[in-house]
PDB file of C-alpha atoms in Angstrom:
ATOM      1  CA  MET A 194       6.516  19.211 -13.609  1.00  0.00           C
ATOM      2  CA  GLY A 195       4.068  17.212 -11.404  1.00  0.00           C
ATOM      3  CA  SER A 196       3.378  17.884  -7.855  1.00  0.00           C
ATOM      4  CA  LEU A 197       6.079  15.384  -6.731  1.00  0.00           C
ATOM      5  CA  ALA A 198       8.809  16.419  -8.921  1.00  0.00           C
ATOM      6  CA  GLY A 199      12.204  15.723  -7.088  1.00  0.00           C
ATOM      7  CA  LYS A 200      10.680  13.410  -4.747  1.00  0.00           C
ATOM      8  CA  THR A 201      11.420   9.865  -4.018  1.00  0.00           C
ATOM      9  CA  ALA A 202       8.914   7.234  -3.132  1.00  0.00           C
ATOM     10  CA  LEU A 203       8.709   3.452  -2.086  1.00  0.00           C
ATOM     11  CA  VAL A 204       5.604   1.581  -2.748  1.00  0.00           C
ATOM     12  CA  THR A 205       5.557  -1.972  -1.438  1.00  0.00           C
ATOM     13  CA  GLY A 206       3.591  -4.497  -3.065  1.00  0.00           C
ATOM     14  CA  ALA A 207       3.620  -2.715  -6.400  1.00  0.00           C
ATOM     15  CA  SER A 208       3.696  -5.106  -9.010  1.00  0.00           C
ATOM     16  CA  ARG A 209       0.053  -5.456  -9.409  1.00  0.00           C
ATOM     17  CA  GLY A 210      -3.319  -4.108  -8.684  1.00  0.00           C
ATOM     18  CA  ILE A 211      -3.616  -1.005  -6.229  1.00  0.00           C
ATOM     19  CA  GLY A 212       0.098  -0.915  -5.909  1.00  0.00           C
ATOM     20  CA  ARG A 213       0.822  -0.800  -9.365  1.00  0.00           C
ATOM     21  CA  GLY A 214      -1.877   1.883  -9.796  1.00  0.00           C
ATOM     22  CA  ILE A 215      -0.105   3.887  -7.031  1.00  0.00           C
ATOM     23  CA  ALA A 216       3.424   3.476  -8.491  1.00  0.00           C
ATOM     24  CA  ARG A 217       2.134   4.817 -11.879  1.00  0.00           C
ATOM     25  CA  GLU A 218       0.609   7.771 -10.165  1.00  0.00           C
ATOM     26  CA  LEU A 219       3.256   8.869  -8.187  1.00  0.00           C
ATOM     27  CA  ALA A 220       5.595   8.559 -11.149  1.00  0.00           C
ATOM     28  CA  ARG A 221       3.053  10.442 -13.349  1.00  0.00           C
ATOM     29  CA  GLN A 222       3.427  13.280 -10.770  1.00  0.00           C
ATOM     30  CA  GLY A 223       7.181  13.366 -11.151  1.00  0.00           C
ATOM     31  CA  ALA A 224       8.352  11.122  -8.313  1.00  0.00           C
ATOM     32  CA  LEU A 225      11.238   8.510  -8.778  1.00  0.00           C
ATOM     33  CA  VAL A 226       9.602   5.308  -7.587  1.00  0.00           C
ATOM     34  CA  ALA A 227      10.952   2.147  -6.017  1.00  0.00           C
ATOM     35  CA  VAL A 228       8.770  -0.583  -7.299  1.00  0.00           C
ATOM     36  CA  HIS A 229       8.697  -3.203  -4.523  1.00  0.00           C
ATOM     37  CA  TYR A 230       7.685  -6.835  -5.421  1.00  0.00           C
ATOM     38  CA  GLY A 231       7.747 -10.282  -3.377  1.00  0.00           C
ATOM     39  CA  GLU A 232       7.719 -13.046  -5.960  1.00  0.00           C
ATOM     40  CA  ASN A 233       6.333 -12.068  -9.399  1.00  0.00           C
ATOM     41  CA  GLU A 234       9.198 -10.485 -11.350  1.00  0.00           C
ATOM     42  CA  GLN A 235       7.379 -10.336 -14.628  1.00  0.00           C
ATOM     43  CA  ALA A 236       4.454  -8.381 -13.068  1.00  0.00           C
ATOM     44  CA  ALA A 237       6.878  -6.121 -11.546  1.00  0.00           C
ATOM     45  CA  HIS A 238       8.468  -5.402 -14.898  1.00  0.00           C
ATOM     46  CA  VAL A 239       5.135  -4.613 -16.382  1.00  0.00           C
ATOM     47  CA  THR A 240       4.759  -2.077 -13.903  1.00  0.00           C
ATOM     48  CA  LEU A 241       8.210  -0.530 -14.766  1.00  0.00           C
ATOM     49  CA  GLU A 242       7.465  -0.681 -18.626  1.00  0.00           C
ATOM     50  CA  LEU A 243       4.106   1.141 -18.068  1.00  0.00           C
ATOM     51  CA  ILE A 244       5.867   3.706 -16.030  1.00  0.00           C
ATOM     52  CA  GLY A 245       8.684   4.127 -18.308  1.00  0.00           C
ATOM     53  CA  GLN A 246       6.032   4.605 -21.279  1.00  0.00           C
ATOM     54  CA  GLU A 247       4.243   7.297 -19.208  1.00  0.00           C
ATOM     55  CA  GLY A 248       7.495   9.190 -19.106  1.00  0.00           C
ATOM     56  CA  GLY A 249       8.247   8.435 -15.363  1.00  0.00           C
ATOM     57  CA  GLN A 250      11.310   6.976 -13.342  1.00  0.00           C
ATOM     58  CA  ALA A 251      11.246   3.797 -11.382  1.00  0.00           C
ATOM     59  CA  PHE A 252      13.494   0.918 -10.508  1.00  0.00           C
ATOM     60  CA  PRO A 253      12.727  -2.545  -9.112  1.00  0.00           C
ATOM     61  CA  VAL A 254      13.227  -3.759  -5.397  1.00  0.00           C
ATOM     62  CA  ARG A 255      12.743  -7.587  -4.802  1.00  0.00           C
ATOM     63  CA  ALA A 256      12.129  -8.809  -1.156  1.00  0.00           C
ATOM     64  CA  GLU A 257       9.698 -11.002   0.423  1.00  0.00           C
ATOM     65  CA  LEU A 258       7.899  -9.969   3.361  1.00  0.00           C
ATOM     66  CA  GLY A 259       7.069 -11.857   6.592  1.00  0.00           C
ATOM     67  CA  VAL A 260      10.389 -13.901   6.633  1.00  0.00           C
ATOM     68  CA  PRO A 261      13.730 -13.280   8.642  1.00  0.00           C
ATOM     69  CA  GLY A 262      15.652 -10.482   7.147  1.00  0.00           C
ATOM     70  CA  ASP A 263      12.920  -9.066   4.896  1.00  0.00           C
ATOM     71  CA  ILE A 264      13.352  -5.272   5.890  1.00  0.00           C
ATOM     72  CA  GLU A 265      17.061  -4.996   5.683  1.00  0.00           C
ATOM     73  CA  THR A 266      16.953  -6.743   2.162  1.00  0.00           C
ATOM     74  CA  LEU A 267      14.569  -4.371   1.041  1.00  0.00           C
ATOM     75  CA  TYR A 268      16.013  -0.887   2.177  1.00  0.00           C
ATOM     76  CA  SER A 269      19.593  -2.476   1.387  1.00  0.00           C
ATOM     77  CA  GLN A 270      18.393  -2.809  -2.332  1.00  0.00           C
ATOM     78  CA  VAL A 271      16.599   0.603  -2.229  1.00  0.00           C
ATOM     79  CA  GLU A 272      19.768   2.584  -1.043  1.00  0.00           C
ATOM     80  CA  ASN A 273      22.067   0.679  -3.395  1.00  0.00           C
ATOM     81  CA  GLU A 274      19.911   1.441  -6.547  1.00  0.00           C
ATOM     82  CA  LEU A 275      19.703   5.163  -5.228  1.00  0.00           C
ATOM     83  CA  ALA A 276      23.414   5.502  -4.955  1.00  0.00           C
ATOM     84  CA  GLN A 277      23.770   3.968  -8.449  1.00  0.00           C
ATOM     85  CA  GLN A 278      21.636   6.985  -9.645  1.00  0.00           C
ATOM     86  CA  GLY A 279      23.731   9.456  -7.908  1.00  0.00           C
ATOM     87  CA  GLN A 280      21.286   9.938  -4.875  1.00  0.00           C
ATOM     88  CA  GLY A 281      21.404   9.654  -1.214  1.00  0.00           C
ATOM     89  CA  PRO A 282      19.547   7.017   0.585  1.00  0.00           C
ATOM     90  CA  GLU A 283      16.572   9.603   1.437  1.00  0.00           C
ATOM     91  CA  LEU A 284      12.992   9.094   0.993  1.00  0.00           C
ATOM     92  CA  ASP A 285      10.220  11.429   0.669  1.00  0.00           C
ATOM     93  CA  ILE A 286       7.206   9.075   0.439  1.00  0.00           C
ATOM     94  CA  LEU A 287       6.353   5.534   1.888  1.00  0.00           C
ATOM     95  CA  VAL A 288       3.553   3.794   0.857  1.00  0.00           C
ATOM     96  CA  ASN A 289       2.695   0.672   2.640  1.00  0.00           C
ATOM     97  CA  ASN A 290       0.571  -1.342   0.341  1.00  0.00           C
ATOM     98  CA  ALA A 291       1.953  -4.911   0.615  1.00  0.00           C
ATOM     99  CA  ALA A 292      -0.517  -7.459   1.956  1.00  0.00           C
ATOM    100  CA  VAL A 293      -1.828 -10.798   1.549  1.00  0.00           C
ATOM    101  CA  SER A 294      -5.321 -12.040   1.963  1.00  0.00           C
ATOM    102  CA  GLY A 295      -7.141 -14.888   3.102  1.00  0.00           C
ATOM    103  CA  SER A 296     -10.939 -15.402   3.153  1.00  0.00           C
ATOM    104  CA  ALA A 297     -11.967 -17.354   6.282  1.00  0.00           C
ATOM    105  CA  ARG A 298     -14.765 -17.127   8.721  1.00  0.00           C
ATOM    106  CA  ILE A 299     -14.025 -17.467  12.558  1.00  0.00           C
ATOM    107  CA  HIS A 300     -14.579 -21.147  12.318  1.00  0.00           C
ATOM    108  CA  GLU A 301     -12.278 -21.618   9.568  1.00  0.00           C
ATOM    109  CA  VAL A 302      -9.323 -19.695  10.716  1.00  0.00           C
ATOM    110  CA  THR A 303      -5.965 -21.696  11.504  1.00  0.00           C
ATOM    111  CA  PRO A 304      -3.047 -20.857  13.226  1.00  0.00           C
ATOM    112  CA  GLU A 305      -1.070 -20.877   9.968  1.00  0.00           C
ATOM    113  CA  LEU A 306      -3.452 -18.379   8.316  1.00  0.00           C
ATOM    114  CA  PHE A 307      -3.360 -16.246  11.181  1.00  0.00           C
ATOM    115  CA  ASP A 308       0.369 -15.981  11.524  1.00  0.00           C
ATOM    116  CA  ARG A 309       0.859 -15.607   7.742  1.00  0.00           C
ATOM    117  CA  LEU A 310      -1.514 -12.613   7.590  1.00  0.00           C
ATOM    118  CA  PHE A 311      -0.128 -10.731  10.722  1.00  0.00           C
ATOM    119  CA  ALA A 312       3.607 -11.617   9.468  1.00  0.00           C
ATOM    120  CA  VAL A 313       2.754  -9.776   6.402  1.00  0.00           C
ATOM    121  CA  ASN A 314      -0.041  -7.009   6.978  1.00  0.00           C
ATOM    122  CA  THR A 315       1.116  -5.897  10.402  1.00  0.00           C
ATOM    123  CA  ARG A 316       4.573  -7.191  11.680  1.00  0.00           C
ATOM    124  CA  SER A 317       6.550  -6.464   8.400  1.00  0.00           C
ATOM    125  CA  LEU A 318       4.827  -3.064   8.005  1.00  0.00           C
ATOM    126  CA  LEU A 319       5.758  -1.938  11.363  1.00  0.00           C
ATOM    127  CA  PHE A 320       9.363  -2.842  11.284  1.00  0.00           C
ATOM    128  CA  LEU A 321       9.360  -1.501   7.537  1.00  0.00           C
ATOM    129  CA  VAL A 322       8.213   1.960   8.906  1.00  0.00           C
ATOM    130  CA  GLN A 323      10.804   1.587  11.890  1.00  0.00           C
ATOM    131  CA  ARG A 324      13.534   1.229   9.524  1.00  0.00           C
ATOM    132  CA  GLY A 325      12.543   3.495   6.963  1.00  0.00           C
ATOM    133  CA  LEU A 326      12.683   6.376   9.520  1.00  0.00           C
ATOM    134  CA  LYS A 327      16.275   6.680   9.015  1.00  0.00           C
ATOM    135  CA  ASN A 328      15.620   7.308   5.619  1.00  0.00           C
ATOM    136  CA  LEU A 329      12.376   9.620   5.407  1.00  0.00           C
ATOM    137  CA  ARG A 330      13.176  13.266   5.257  1.00  0.00           C
ATOM    138  CA  ASN A 331      11.301  15.691   7.768  1.00  0.00           C
ATOM    139  CA  GLY A 332       8.150  16.565   5.862  1.00  0.00           C
ATOM    140  CA  GLY A 333       7.847  13.278   4.477  1.00  0.00           C
ATOM    141  CA  ARG A 334       4.611  11.175   3.955  1.00  0.00           C
ATOM    142  CA  ILE A 335       3.526   7.767   5.061  1.00  0.00           C
ATOM    143  CA  ILE A 336       0.577   6.506   3.577  1.00  0.00           C
ATOM    144  CA  ASN A 337      -0.931   3.014   4.553  1.00  0.00           C
ATOM    145  CA  VAL A 338      -3.307   1.111   2.579  1.00  0.00           C
ATOM    146  CA  SER A 339      -5.888  -0.051   4.778  1.00  0.00           C
ATOM    147  CA  SER A 340      -9.716  -1.532   4.101  1.00  0.00           C
ATOM    148  CA  ALA A 341     -13.241  -0.634   4.264  1.00  0.00           C
ATOM    149  CA  ALA A 342     -13.208  -3.906   5.992  1.00  0.00           C
ATOM    150  CA  THR A 343     -12.304  -1.918   9.324  1.00  0.00           C
ATOM    151  CA  ARG A 344     -15.672   0.133   9.189  1.00  0.00           C
ATOM    152  CA  ILE A 345     -17.780  -2.270   7.552  1.00  0.00           C
ATOM    153  CA  ALA A 346     -18.289  -5.875   9.335  1.00  0.00           C
ATOM    154  CA  TYR A 347     -16.745  -8.305   6.979  1.00  0.00           C
ATOM    155  CA  PRO A 348     -16.975 -11.897   8.752  1.00  0.00           C
ATOM    156  CA  GLU A 349     -15.805 -13.681   5.447  1.00  0.00           C
ATOM    157  CA  SER A 350     -12.145 -12.426   5.978  1.00  0.00           C
ATOM    158  CA  VAL A 351     -12.096 -11.930   9.615  1.00  0.00           C
ATOM    159  CA  VAL A 352      -8.342 -12.201  10.164  1.00  0.00           C
ATOM    160  CA  TYR A 353      -7.470  -9.911   7.246  1.00  0.00           C
ATOM    161  CA  SER A 354     -10.015  -7.202   8.766  1.00  0.00           C
ATOM    162  CA  MET A 355      -7.943  -7.561  11.947  1.00  0.00           C
ATOM    163  CA  THR A 356      -4.583  -6.751  10.337  1.00  0.00           C
ATOM    164  CA  LYS A 357      -6.093  -3.863   8.734  1.00  0.00           C
ATOM    165  CA  GLY A 358      -7.493  -2.683  12.059  1.00  0.00           C
ATOM    166  CA  ALA A 359      -4.157  -2.840  13.395  1.00  0.00           C
ATOM    167  CA  LEU A 360      -2.799  -0.731  10.751  1.00  0.00           C
ATOM    168  CA  ASN A 361      -5.364   2.137  11.445  1.00  0.00           C
ATOM    169  CA  THR A 362      -4.414   2.057  14.960  1.00  0.00           C
ATOM    170  CA  PHE A 363      -0.630   2.422  13.964  1.00  0.00           C
ATOM    171  CA  THR A 364      -1.355   5.048  11.413  1.00  0.00           C
ATOM    172  CA  LEU A 365      -2.886   7.153  14.603  1.00  0.00           C
ATOM    173  CA  ALA A 366      -0.269   6.533  16.979  1.00  0.00           C
ATOM    174  CA  LEU A 367       2.603   6.983  14.292  1.00  0.00           C
ATOM    175  CA  ALA A 368       1.090  10.413  13.195  1.00  0.00           C
ATOM    176  CA  LYS A 369       1.418  11.709  16.880  1.00  0.00           C
ATOM    177  CA  GLU A 370       4.870  10.646  17.094  1.00  0.00           C
ATOM    178  CA  LEU A 371       6.300  11.671  13.904  1.00  0.00           C
ATOM    179  CA  GLY A 372       4.240  15.116  14.157  1.00  0.00           C
ATOM    180  CA  PRO A 373       7.197  17.011  15.356  1.00  0.00           C
ATOM    181  CA  ARG A 374       9.125  15.893  12.416  1.00  0.00           C
ATOM    182  CA  GLY A 375       6.662  17.502  10.147  1.00  0.00           C
ATOM    183  CA  ILE A 376       5.731  13.792   8.558  1.00  0.00           C
ATOM    184  CA  THR A 377       2.326  13.210   8.027  1.00  0.00           C
ATOM    185  CA  VAL A 378       0.785   9.611   8.348  1.00  0.00           C
ATOM    186  CA  ASN A 379      -2.346   8.634   7.152  1.00  0.00           C
ATOM    187  CA  ALA A 380      -4.196   5.484   5.806  1.00  0.00           C
ATOM    188  CA  VAL A 381      -6.680   4.900   2.687  1.00  0.00           C
ATOM    189  CA  GLY A 382      -9.473   2.609   3.126  1.00  0.00           C
ATOM    190  CA  PRO A 383     -10.624   0.962  -0.361  1.00  0.00           C
ATOM    191  CA  GLY A 384     -13.651  -1.298  -0.887  1.00  0.00           C
ATOM    192  CA  PHE A 385     -13.771  -3.996  -3.290  1.00  0.00           C
ATOM    193  CA  VAL A 386     -11.539  -3.111  -6.182  1.00  0.00           C
ATOM    194  CA  GLU A 387     -10.517  -4.776  -9.505  1.00  0.00           C
ATOM    195  CA  THR A 388      -7.305  -6.356  -8.717  1.00  0.00           C
ATOM    196  CA  ASP A 389      -5.926 -10.338  -8.627  1.00  0.00           C
ATOM    197  CA  MET A 390      -6.700 -10.273  -4.823  1.00  0.00           C
ATOM    198  CA  ASN A 391     -10.419 -10.003  -5.817  1.00  0.00           C
ATOM    199  CA  ALA A 392     -10.740 -11.797  -8.926  1.00  0.00           C
ATOM    200  CA  GLY A 393     -12.018 -15.058  -7.243  1.00  0.00           C
ATOM    201  CA  LYS A 394     -14.911 -13.133  -6.155  1.00  0.00           C
ATOM    202  CA  ARG A 395     -15.913 -12.170  -9.659  1.00  0.00           C
ATOM    203  CA  THR A 396     -16.244 -15.333 -11.203  1.00  0.00           C
ATOM    204  CA  THR A 397     -19.947 -14.941 -12.317  1.00  0.00           C
ATOM    205  CA  GLU A 398     -21.926 -12.092 -13.458  1.00  0.00           C
ATOM    206  CA  ASP A 399     -23.821 -12.311 -10.413  1.00  0.00           C
ATOM    207  CA  ALA A 400     -20.832 -12.227  -8.307  1.00  0.00           C
ATOM    208  CA  ALA A 401     -19.585  -9.599  -9.952  1.00  0.00           C
ATOM    209  CA  ALA A 402     -22.777  -7.338  -9.500  1.00  0.00           C
ATOM    210  CA  GLU A 403     -22.806  -8.223  -5.959  1.00  0.00           C
ATOM    211  CA  LEU A 404     -19.467  -6.701  -5.460  1.00  0.00           C
ATOM    212  CA  ALA A 405     -20.601  -3.706  -7.565  1.00  0.00           C
ATOM    213  CA  ALA A 406     -23.899  -3.172  -5.288  1.00  0.00           C
ATOM    214  CA  TRP A 407     -21.729  -2.614  -2.134  1.00  0.00           C
ATOM    215  CA  SER A 408     -20.978   1.222  -3.487  1.00  0.00           C
ATOM    216  CA  VAL A 409     -23.451   3.794  -3.826  1.00  0.00           C
ATOM    217  CA  PHE A 410     -22.135   4.154  -7.538  1.00  0.00           C
ATOM    218  CA  ASN A 411     -22.822   0.659  -8.321  1.00  0.00           C
ATOM    219  CA  ARG A 412     -19.480  -0.201  -9.627  1.00  0.00           C
ATOM    220  CA  VAL A 413     -16.387  -1.983  -8.311  1.00  0.00           C
ATOM    221  CA  GLY A 414     -13.277   0.378  -7.683  1.00  0.00           C
ATOM    222  CA  ARG A 415     -10.323   0.612 -10.039  1.00  0.00           C
ATOM    223  CA  PRO A 416      -6.884   0.860  -9.055  1.00  0.00           C
ATOM    224  CA  SER A 417      -6.700   4.408 -10.385  1.00  0.00           C
ATOM    225  CA  ASP A 418      -9.428   5.510  -7.911  1.00  0.00           C
ATOM    226  CA  ILE A 419      -7.152   4.907  -4.893  1.00  0.00           C
ATOM    227  CA  ALA A 420      -3.979   5.761  -6.380  1.00  0.00           C
ATOM    228  CA  GLU A 421      -5.138   9.364  -7.004  1.00  0.00           C
ATOM    229  CA  VAL A 422      -6.266   9.676  -3.205  1.00  0.00           C
ATOM    230  CA  VAL A 423      -2.723   8.393  -2.234  1.00  0.00           C
ATOM    231  CA  ALA A 424      -1.137  10.803  -4.724  1.00  0.00           C
ATOM    232  CA  PHE A 425      -3.078  13.542  -3.220  1.00  0.00           C
ATOM    233  CA  LEU A 426      -1.821  12.570   0.611  1.00  0.00           C
ATOM    234  CA  ALA A 427       1.828  12.397  -0.840  1.00  0.00           C
ATOM    235  CA  SER A 428       1.566  15.884  -2.175  1.00  0.00           C
ATOM    236  CA  ASP A 429       1.914  19.229   0.012  1.00  0.00           C
ATOM    237  CA  ALA A 430      -1.770  19.943  -0.727  1.00  0.00           C
ATOM    238  CA  SER A 431      -2.554  17.216   2.307  1.00  0.00           C
ATOM    239  CA  ARG A 432      -0.046  19.045   4.726  1.00  0.00           C
ATOM    240  CA  TRP A 433      -2.819  19.559   7.255  1.00  0.00           C
ATOM    241  CA  ILE A 434      -4.098  16.025   7.127  1.00  0.00           C
ATOM    242  CA  THR A 435      -2.329  13.533   9.588  1.00  0.00           C
ATOM    243  CA  GLY A 436      -3.678  10.609  11.696  1.00  0.00           C
ATOM    244  CA  GLN A 437      -6.603   9.859   9.398  1.00  0.00           C
ATOM    245  CA  CYS A 438      -8.186   7.133   7.562  1.00  0.00           C
ATOM    246  CA  LEU A 439      -9.613   8.329   4.328  1.00  0.00           C
ATOM    247  CA  ASP A 440     -12.538   6.255   3.138  1.00  0.00           C
ATOM    248  CA  ALA A 441     -11.883   5.516  -0.669  1.00  0.00           C
ATOM    249  CA  SER A 442     -14.630   2.555  -1.144  1.00  0.00           C
ATOM    250  CA  GLY A 443     -17.023   4.479  -3.247  1.00  0.00           C
ATOM    251  CA  GLY A 444     -19.456   4.766  -0.298  1.00  0.00           C
ATOM    252  CA  SER A 445     -19.611   1.238   0.059  1.00  0.00           C
ATOM    253  CA  GLY A 446     -22.088   0.273   3.062  1.00  0.00           C
ATOM    254  CA  LEU A 447     -23.498   3.522   3.556  1.00  0.00           C
TER     255      LEU A 447
END
């Protein structure tokens, strides 16, 4: 029996990368996981297959974020699937991982890029939580995936960094708001991680070495490095931690 046995979790952006790692780890710990994805159905099914092979339970949820009706589309699927499994609509764990990136320095930023990143990374996240509070049990967990770019200046992706800064502020305010319900709200701040989002930054050996050099351990992070921190925050062991952003960047920029 894992530490999350009997729990139900929703992980957004769980088809690849960090989200896939989180979904797998929560399932390994015993949670039933709703694997959300936007467009890549094939990648989502890989996540589901891996979870099944590891003895976990999960189901897919498809909803494009950042478009009209996105939040209700997502939750109606979650609730319908849970009903088919003989369960109520309640959730115990909400992991807000879904995000889009867009490298651009200040002179390269366009209104379209700004609007797209804030629509998905900030606006959808806020309303996803707002709607999810109807489902989240008292004593539940909200975990937001942030970025070390909120701590270390990274002008190469100024808008992306801004969206994650907003997420950290949201985490702080929400933790105080939901304290009376026993719900903890925390964020995790990865550095560079081996994901599709960062694949373009590792096109040469020199580029890969440069990314690795950010960490005091001289390597790029793995999704499992982040997933295990998230699993801790989802467990009862983290019950006295709320309103925090846990740096999970391998000491990047120290």
